[in-house]
């Protein structure tokens, strides 16, 4: 079956702009989580969605937001981009919330802010 | 709060040699523990996970890990490393409910021939 699909794979934006990243989970998976990966901070949890509801949120400013649609696809949005937002953004999907179900990661979206 | 420490940033081993990557965690209750591998430009792939039961866990690609509660450790091992194992390895801890994983800083494995 198809894996987790993240689009676009690469993105270059200017400071101050906003960006929307998309994640299509594995078919049948209803839980989607987002992570930011940077060389300095490593992998950090952004948020988690299940059944269109945000279930958990990490320690990020309000400029970072997300949503989930009825087909389980998820988007995350970053407004007023800063240079420090340059990162690999990873999406993970699982059948349901809970550590007893495996999370499958997409290849990520590489965001560069200039 | 949960935390994960991977003390080794880089490790170099010869092809065919054994490997052990260290991971220490901090978590109040019984942890859910994971090892993931990431190749350059790729996402994360789950190698193995520990929830409960047998403390020696077998994973994919010939990897295994041992949970030691007394040492708060979950070290990853492989008896014979292949050049294709060169990648970055992440240890992670999670709670039973929700999908929030806390990752260690990662260990970059280099394999020399």
PDB file of C-alpha atoms in Angstrom:
ATOM      1  CA  UNK A   1       0.000   0.000   0.000  1.00  0.00           C
ATOM      2  CA  UNK A   2       1.087   3.563  -0.552  1.00  0.00           C
ATOM      3  CA  UNK A   3       3.065   5.212   2.215  1.00  0.00           C
ATOM      4  CA  UNK A   4       2.723   8.597   3.824  1.00  0.00           C
ATOM      5  CA  UNK A   5       2.879  11.313   1.177  1.00  0.00           C
ATOM      6  CA  UNK A   6       4.135  14.770   1.984  1.00  0.00           C
ATOM      7  CA  UNK A   7       3.969  17.621  -0.484  1.00  0.00           C
ATOM      8  CA  UNK A   8       5.850  19.520  -1.567  1.00  0.00           C
ATOM      9  CA  UNK A   9       9.208  17.839  -0.948  1.00  0.00           C
ATOM     10  CA  UNK A  10      11.145  21.071  -1.128  1.00  0.00           C
ATOM     11  CA  UNK A  11      10.119  24.655  -0.569  1.00  0.00           C
ATOM     12  CA  UNK A  12      11.920  27.978  -0.472  1.00  0.00           C
ATOM     13  CA  UNK A  13      10.149  30.913   1.130  1.00  0.00           C
ATOM     14  CA  UNK A  14      11.064  34.434   2.103  1.00  0.00           C
ATOM     15  CA  UNK A  15      11.070  35.652   5.676  1.00  0.00           C
ATOM     16  CA  UNK A  16       7.661  37.046   6.611  1.00  0.00           C
ATOM     17  CA  UNK A  17       5.724  34.869   4.183  1.00  0.00           C
ATOM     18  CA  UNK A  18       3.471  32.017   5.170  1.00  0.00           C
ATOM     19  CA  UNK A  19       3.574  28.393   4.051  1.00  0.00           C
ATOM     20  CA  UNK A  20       1.256  25.406   3.994  1.00  0.00           C
ATOM     21  CA  UNK A  21       2.532  21.839   4.013  1.00  0.00           C
ATOM     22  CA  UNK A  22       0.413  18.814   3.222  1.00  0.00           C
ATOM     23  CA  UNK A  23       0.402  15.250   4.507  1.00  0.00           C
ATOM     24  CA  UNK A  24      -1.661  12.378   3.145  1.00  0.00           C
ATOM     25  CA  UNK A  25      -1.624   9.461   5.573  1.00  0.00           C
ATOM     26  CA  UNK A  26      -1.664   5.795   4.716  1.00  0.00           C
ATOM     27  CA  UNK A  27      -5.121   4.682   3.646  1.00  0.00           C
ATOM     28  CA  UNK A  28      -7.165   3.775   6.715  1.00  0.00           C
ATOM     29  CA  UNK A  29      -4.963   5.702   9.105  1.00  0.00           C
ATOM     30  CA  UNK A  30      -6.784   8.387  11.047  1.00  0.00           C
ATOM     31  CA  UNK A  31      -4.047   9.792  13.261  1.00  0.00           C
ATOM     32  CA  UNK A  32      -1.477  12.260  11.943  1.00  0.00           C
ATOM     33  CA  UNK A  33       1.427  13.806  13.837  1.00  0.00           C
ATOM     34  CA  UNK A  34       3.869  16.487  12.752  1.00  0.00           C
ATOM     35  CA  UNK A  35       7.505  16.933  13.744  1.00  0.00           C
ATOM     36  CA  UNK A  36      10.124  19.558  13.029  1.00  0.00           C
ATOM     37  CA  UNK A  37      13.709  18.412  12.524  1.00  0.00           C
ATOM     38  CA  UNK A  38      16.601  20.861  12.711  1.00  0.00           C
ATOM     39  CA  UNK A  39      20.335  20.341  13.252  1.00  0.00           C
ATOM     40  CA  UNK A  40      20.240  22.408  16.440  1.00  0.00           C
ATOM     41  CA  UNK A  41      17.048  21.216  18.119  1.00  0.00           C
ATOM     42  CA  UNK A  42      16.698  17.761  16.632  1.00  0.00           C
ATOM     43  CA  UNK A  43      13.280  16.186  16.241  1.00  0.00           C
ATOM     44  CA  UNK A  44      10.532  18.068  18.026  1.00  0.00           C
ATOM     45  CA  UNK A  45       6.841  17.264  18.215  1.00  0.00           C
ATOM     46  CA  UNK A  46       4.545  19.896  16.738  1.00  0.00           C
ATOM     47  CA  UNK A  47       1.034  18.517  17.000  1.00  0.00           C
ATOM     48  CA  UNK A  48      -1.178  15.487  16.600  1.00  0.00           C
ATOM     49  CA  UNK A  49      -4.576  15.147  14.985  1.00  0.00           C
ATOM     50  CA  UNK A  50      -7.156  12.423  15.188  1.00  0.00           C
ATOM     51  CA  UNK A  51     -10.652  12.548  13.729  1.00  0.00           C
ATOM     52  CA  UNK A  52     -10.170  16.178  12.730  1.00  0.00           C
ATOM     53  CA  UNK A  53      -9.354  17.204  16.313  1.00  0.00           C
ATOM     54  CA  UNK A  54      -6.045  18.362  17.653  1.00  0.00           C
ATOM     55  CA  UNK A  55      -5.214  15.920  20.457  1.00  0.00           C
ATOM     56  CA  UNK A  56      -1.793  17.104  21.477  1.00  0.00           C
ATOM     57  CA  UNK A  57       0.401  20.126  20.883  1.00  0.00           C
ATOM     58  CA  UNK A  58       4.098  20.702  21.301  1.00  0.00           C
ATOM     59  CA  UNK A  59       5.938  23.780  22.492  1.00  0.00           C
ATOM     60  CA  UNK A  60       5.791  25.947  19.420  1.00  0.00           C
ATOM     61  CA  UNK A  61       4.531  29.488  18.964  1.00  0.00           C
ATOM     62  CA  UNK A  62       1.069  30.209  17.649  1.00  0.00           C
ATOM     63  CA  UNK A  63       2.520  30.879  14.192  1.00  0.00           C
ATOM     64  CA  UNK A  64       2.467  27.117  13.777  1.00  0.00           C
ATOM     65  CA  UNK A  65      -0.979  25.683  13.210  1.00  0.00           C
ATOM     66  CA  UNK A  66      -2.531  22.683  11.626  1.00  0.00           C
ATOM     67  CA  UNK A  67      -5.739  20.971  10.733  1.00  0.00           C
ATOM     68  CA  UNK A  68      -7.064  17.646   9.626  1.00  0.00           C
ATOM     69  CA  UNK A  69      -9.760  17.004   7.075  1.00  0.00           C
ATOM     70  CA  UNK A  70     -12.500  14.399   7.058  1.00  0.00           C
ATOM     71  CA  UNK A  71     -10.413  12.187   4.751  1.00  0.00           C
ATOM     72  CA  UNK A  72      -7.611  12.280   7.391  1.00  0.00           C
ATOM     73  CA  UNK A  73      -5.314  14.388   5.232  1.00  0.00           C
ATOM     74  CA  UNK A  74      -3.572  17.026   7.271  1.00  0.00           C
ATOM     75  CA  UNK A  75      -2.030  20.386   6.623  1.00  0.00           C
ATOM     76  CA  UNK A  76       0.243  22.494   8.727  1.00  0.00           C
ATOM     77  CA  UNK A  77       0.668  26.205   8.296  1.00  0.00           C
ATOM     78  CA  UNK A  78       3.447  28.474   9.416  1.00  0.00           C
ATOM     79  CA  UNK A  79       2.770  32.189   9.259  1.00  0.00           C
ATOM     80  CA  UNK A  80       5.251  35.060   9.353  1.00  0.00           C
ATOM     81  CA  UNK A  81       8.174  32.814   8.557  1.00  0.00           C
ATOM     82  CA  UNK A  82      11.455  33.308  10.352  1.00  0.00           C
ATOM     83  CA  UNK A  83      14.891  32.113   9.319  1.00  0.00           C
ATOM     84  CA  UNK A  84      14.812  29.667  12.228  1.00  0.00           C
ATOM     85  CA  UNK A  85      11.813  27.900  10.723  1.00  0.00           C
ATOM     86  CA  UNK A  86      14.088  26.369   8.110  1.00  0.00           C
ATOM     87  CA  UNK A  87      13.803  22.660   8.812  1.00  0.00           C
ATOM     88  CA  UNK A  88      12.682  19.268   7.636  1.00  0.00           C
ATOM     89  CA  UNK A  89       9.019  18.848   8.548  1.00  0.00           C
ATOM     90  CA  UNK A  90       7.991  15.246   9.007  1.00  0.00           C
ATOM     91  CA  UNK A  91       4.528  13.813   9.131  1.00  0.00           C
ATOM     92  CA  UNK A  92       3.681  10.468  10.691  1.00  0.00           C
ATOM     93  CA  UNK A  93       0.460   8.522  10.337  1.00  0.00           C
ATOM     94  CA  UNK A  94      -0.953   5.700  12.410  1.00  0.00           C
ATOM     95  CA  UNK A  95      -4.201   3.821  12.587  1.00  0.00           C
ATOM     96  CA  UNK A  96      -5.170   5.435  15.874  1.00  0.00           C
ATOM     97  CA  UNK A  97      -3.620   7.386  18.731  1.00  0.00           C
ATOM     98  CA  UNK A  98      -1.640   5.234  21.077  1.00  0.00           C
ATOM     99  CA  UNK A  99       1.819   3.789  21.131  1.00  0.00           C
ATOM    100  CA  UNK A 100       0.580   0.280  20.430  1.00  0.00           C
ATOM    101  CA  UNK A 101      -0.006   1.262  16.805  1.00  0.00           C
ATOM    102  CA  UNK A 102       3.021   1.895  14.655  1.00  0.00           C
ATOM    103  CA  UNK A 103       3.646   5.378  13.304  1.00  0.00           C
ATOM    104  CA  UNK A 104       4.834   5.527   9.703  1.00  0.00           C
ATOM    105  CA  UNK A 105       6.792   8.588   8.635  1.00  0.00           C
ATOM    106  CA  UNK A 106       6.775  10.378   5.323  1.00  0.00           C
ATOM    107  CA  UNK A 107       9.932  11.591   3.609  1.00  0.00           C
ATOM    108  CA  UNK A 108       9.333  15.103   4.818  1.00  0.00           C
ATOM    109  CA  UNK A 109       9.149  18.585   3.381  1.00  0.00           C
ATOM    110  CA  UNK A 110      12.407  20.519   3.381  1.00  0.00           C
ATOM    111  CA  UNK A 111      11.566  24.176   4.054  1.00  0.00           C
ATOM    112  CA  UNK A 112      14.203  26.816   3.531  1.00  0.00           C
ATOM    113  CA  UNK A 113      13.482  30.368   4.658  1.00  0.00           C
ATOM    114  CA  UNK A 114      15.674  33.062   3.099  1.00  0.00           C
TER     115      UNK A 114
ATOM    116  CA  UNK B   1       8.857  15.227  31.722  1.00  0.00           C
ATOM    117  CA  UNK B   2      10.096  12.607  29.339  1.00  0.00           C
ATOM    118  CA  UNK B   3      13.611  12.886  27.939  1.00  0.00           C
ATOM    119  CA  UNK B   4      15.992  10.740  25.926  1.00  0.00           C
ATOM    120  CA  UNK B   5      19.776  10.879  25.902  1.00  0.00           C
ATOM    121  CA  UNK B   6      21.954   9.409  23.210  1.00  0.00           C
ATOM    122  CA  UNK B   7      25.465  10.035  24.478  1.00  0.00           C
ATOM    123  CA  UNK B   8      27.264   9.302  21.227  1.00  0.00           C
ATOM    124  CA  UNK B   9      26.856  11.827  18.432  1.00  0.00           C
ATOM    125  CA  UNK B  10      29.035   9.876  15.989  1.00  0.00           C
ATOM    126  CA  UNK B  11      30.153   6.265  15.943  1.00  0.00           C
ATOM    127  CA  UNK B  12      32.426   4.594  13.404  1.00  0.00           C
ATOM    128  CA  UNK B  13      32.641   0.820  13.116  1.00  0.00           C
ATOM    129  CA  UNK B  14      34.261  -1.493  10.619  1.00  0.00           C
ATOM    130  CA  UNK B  15      32.061  -3.528   8.356  1.00  0.00           C
ATOM    131  CA  UNK B  16      31.417  -6.899   9.975  1.00  0.00           C
ATOM    132  CA  UNK B  17      32.072  -5.604  13.479  1.00  0.00           C
ATOM    133  CA  UNK B  18      29.443  -5.540  16.199  1.00  0.00           C
ATOM    134  CA  UNK B  19      27.542  -2.386  17.078  1.00  0.00           C
ATOM    135  CA  UNK B  20      25.962  -0.984  20.204  1.00  0.00           C
ATOM    136  CA  UNK B  21      24.209   2.389  20.263  1.00  0.00           C
ATOM    137  CA  UNK B  22      23.355   3.741  23.672  1.00  0.00           C
ATOM    138  CA  UNK B  23      20.086   5.258  24.786  1.00  0.00           C
ATOM    139  CA  UNK B  24      19.014   6.409  28.236  1.00  0.00           C
ATOM    140  CA  UNK B  25      15.532   7.675  28.983  1.00  0.00           C
ATOM    141  CA  UNK B  26      13.779   9.518  31.738  1.00  0.00           C
ATOM    142  CA  UNK B  27      10.130   8.735  32.272  1.00  0.00           C
ATOM    143  CA  UNK B  28       8.060   8.225  35.402  1.00  0.00           C
ATOM    144  CA  UNK B  29       5.943   5.285  34.302  1.00  0.00           C
ATOM    145  CA  UNK B  30       6.600   2.288  32.107  1.00  0.00           C
ATOM    146  CA  UNK B  31       7.903   3.766  28.900  1.00  0.00           C
ATOM    147  CA  UNK B  32       7.113   2.925  25.332  1.00  0.00           C
ATOM    148  CA  UNK B  33      10.532   2.835  23.656  1.00  0.00           C
ATOM    149  CA  UNK B  34      11.499   2.950  20.016  1.00  0.00           C
ATOM    150  CA  UNK B  35      14.494   2.950  17.729  1.00  0.00           C
ATOM    151  CA  UNK B  36      14.206   4.630  14.347  1.00  0.00           C
ATOM    152  CA  UNK B  37      16.712   4.926  11.506  1.00  0.00           C
ATOM    153  CA  UNK B  38      16.978   7.794   9.046  1.00  0.00           C
ATOM    154  CA  UNK B  39      18.971   7.728   5.830  1.00  0.00           C
ATOM    155  CA  UNK B  40      20.008  11.052   4.285  1.00  0.00           C
ATOM    156  CA  UNK B  41      17.058  12.914   2.819  1.00  0.00           C
ATOM    157  CA  UNK B  42      14.606  10.311   4.021  1.00  0.00           C
ATOM    158  CA  UNK B  43      11.976   9.983   6.695  1.00  0.00           C
ATOM    159  CA  UNK B  44      12.210   7.769   9.731  1.00  0.00           C
ATOM    160  CA  UNK B  45      11.881   4.003   9.614  1.00  0.00           C
ATOM    161  CA  UNK B  46      10.957   2.027  12.715  1.00  0.00           C
ATOM    162  CA  UNK B  47      13.557  -0.602  13.624  1.00  0.00           C
ATOM    163  CA  UNK B  48      11.946  -1.960  16.769  1.00  0.00           C
ATOM    164  CA  UNK B  49       9.824  -1.060  19.760  1.00  0.00           C
ATOM    165  CA  UNK B  50       9.347  -2.115  23.357  1.00  0.00           C
ATOM    166  CA  UNK B  51       6.060  -1.908  25.207  1.00  0.00           C
ATOM    167  CA  UNK B  52       6.196  -4.682  27.782  1.00  0.00           C
ATOM    168  CA  UNK B  53       7.139  -8.311  28.222  1.00  0.00           C
ATOM    169  CA  UNK B  54      10.436  -9.762  27.091  1.00  0.00           C
ATOM    170  CA  UNK B  55      13.132  -7.169  27.631  1.00  0.00           C
ATOM    171  CA  UNK B  56      15.102  -8.285  24.578  1.00  0.00           C
ATOM    172  CA  UNK B  57      13.353  -7.060  21.468  1.00  0.00           C
ATOM    173  CA  UNK B  58      14.084  -8.164  17.934  1.00  0.00           C
ATOM    174  CA  UNK B  59      13.655  -5.771  15.055  1.00  0.00           C
ATOM    175  CA  UNK B  60      14.164  -5.509  11.351  1.00  0.00           C
ATOM    176  CA  UNK B  61      17.502  -5.643   9.519  1.00  0.00           C
ATOM    177  CA  UNK B  62      19.054  -7.845  12.214  1.00  0.00           C
ATOM    178  CA  UNK B  63      18.831  -5.253  15.000  1.00  0.00           C
ATOM    179  CA  UNK B  64      17.885  -5.981  18.585  1.00  0.00           C
ATOM    180  CA  UNK B  65      17.556  -3.860  21.711  1.00  0.00           C
ATOM    181  CA  UNK B  66      17.512  -4.635  25.404  1.00  0.00           C
ATOM    182  CA  UNK B  67      15.364  -2.773  27.912  1.00  0.00           C
ATOM    183  CA  UNK B  68      17.012  -2.413  31.310  1.00  0.00           C
ATOM    184  CA  UNK B  69      14.717  -0.716  33.770  1.00  0.00           C
ATOM    185  CA  UNK B  70      17.356  -0.502  36.519  1.00  0.00           C
ATOM    186  CA  UNK B  71      19.636   1.470  34.196  1.00  0.00           C
ATOM    187  CA  UNK B  72      16.881   3.361  32.336  1.00  0.00           C
ATOM    188  CA  UNK B  73      18.496   2.175  29.148  1.00  0.00           C
ATOM    189  CA  UNK B  74      17.382   0.796  25.814  1.00  0.00           C
ATOM    190  CA  UNK B  75      20.550   0.094  23.855  1.00  0.00           C
ATOM    191  CA  UNK B  76      20.469  -0.979  20.228  1.00  0.00           C
ATOM    192  CA  UNK B  77      22.737  -3.779  19.036  1.00  0.00           C
ATOM    193  CA  UNK B  78      23.690  -5.578  15.868  1.00  0.00           C
ATOM    194  CA  UNK B  79      26.173  -8.457  15.763  1.00  0.00           C
ATOM    195  CA  UNK B  80      27.632  -7.681  12.335  1.00  0.00           C
ATOM    196  CA  UNK B  81      27.305  -4.295  10.662  1.00  0.00           C
ATOM    197  CA  UNK B  82      26.877  -3.894   6.909  1.00  0.00           C
ATOM    198  CA  UNK B  83      27.889  -0.825   4.904  1.00  0.00           C
ATOM    199  CA  UNK B  84      24.209  -0.174   4.215  1.00  0.00           C
ATOM    200  CA  UNK B  85      23.626   0.386   7.941  1.00  0.00           C
ATOM    201  CA  UNK B  86      25.348   3.762   7.728  1.00  0.00           C
ATOM    202  CA  UNK B  87      22.643   6.246   8.730  1.00  0.00           C
ATOM    203  CA  UNK B  88      21.421   8.238  11.712  1.00  0.00           C
ATOM    204  CA  UNK B  89      19.717   6.371  14.516  1.00  0.00           C
ATOM    205  CA  UNK B  90      17.184   7.845  16.894  1.00  0.00           C
ATOM    206  CA  UNK B  91      15.925   6.515  20.184  1.00  0.00           C
ATOM    207  CA  UNK B  92      12.474   7.740  21.236  1.00  0.00           C
ATOM    208  CA  UNK B  93      10.096   7.420  24.161  1.00  0.00           C
ATOM    209  CA  UNK B  94       6.330   7.822  24.217  1.00  0.00           C
ATOM    210  CA  UNK B  95       3.357   7.542  26.476  1.00  0.00           C
ATOM    211  CA  UNK B  96       0.672   4.913  26.126  1.00  0.00           C
ATOM    212  CA  UNK B  97      -1.929   7.358  24.854  1.00  0.00           C
ATOM    213  CA  UNK B  98      -1.373   9.782  22.047  1.00  0.00           C
ATOM    214  CA  UNK B  99       1.322   9.733  19.444  1.00  0.00           C
ATOM    215  CA  UNK B 100       3.759  12.261  20.849  1.00  0.00           C
ATOM    216  CA  UNK B 101       7.275  10.882  20.652  1.00  0.00           C
ATOM    217  CA  UNK B 102      10.242  12.455  22.414  1.00  0.00           C
ATOM    218  CA  UNK B 103      13.410  11.793  20.466  1.00  0.00           C
ATOM    219  CA  UNK B 104      17.048  11.709  21.413  1.00  0.00           C
ATOM    220  CA  UNK B 105      19.538  13.821  19.517  1.00  0.00           C
ATOM    221  CA  UNK B 106      20.517  10.925  17.299  1.00  0.00           C
ATOM    222  CA  UNK B 107      23.695   8.954  16.653  1.00  0.00           C
ATOM    223  CA  UNK B 108      25.330   9.066  13.235  1.00  0.00           C
ATOM    224  CA  UNK B 109      26.764   5.709  12.299  1.00  0.00           C
ATOM    225  CA  UNK B 110      29.618   5.529   9.839  1.00  0.00           C
ATOM    226  CA  UNK B 111      30.728   2.140   8.526  1.00  0.00           C
ATOM    227  CA  UNK B 112      34.251   1.761   7.206  1.00  0.00           C
ATOM    228  CA  UNK B 113      35.276  -1.002   4.862  1.00  0.00           C
TER     229      UNK B 113
END
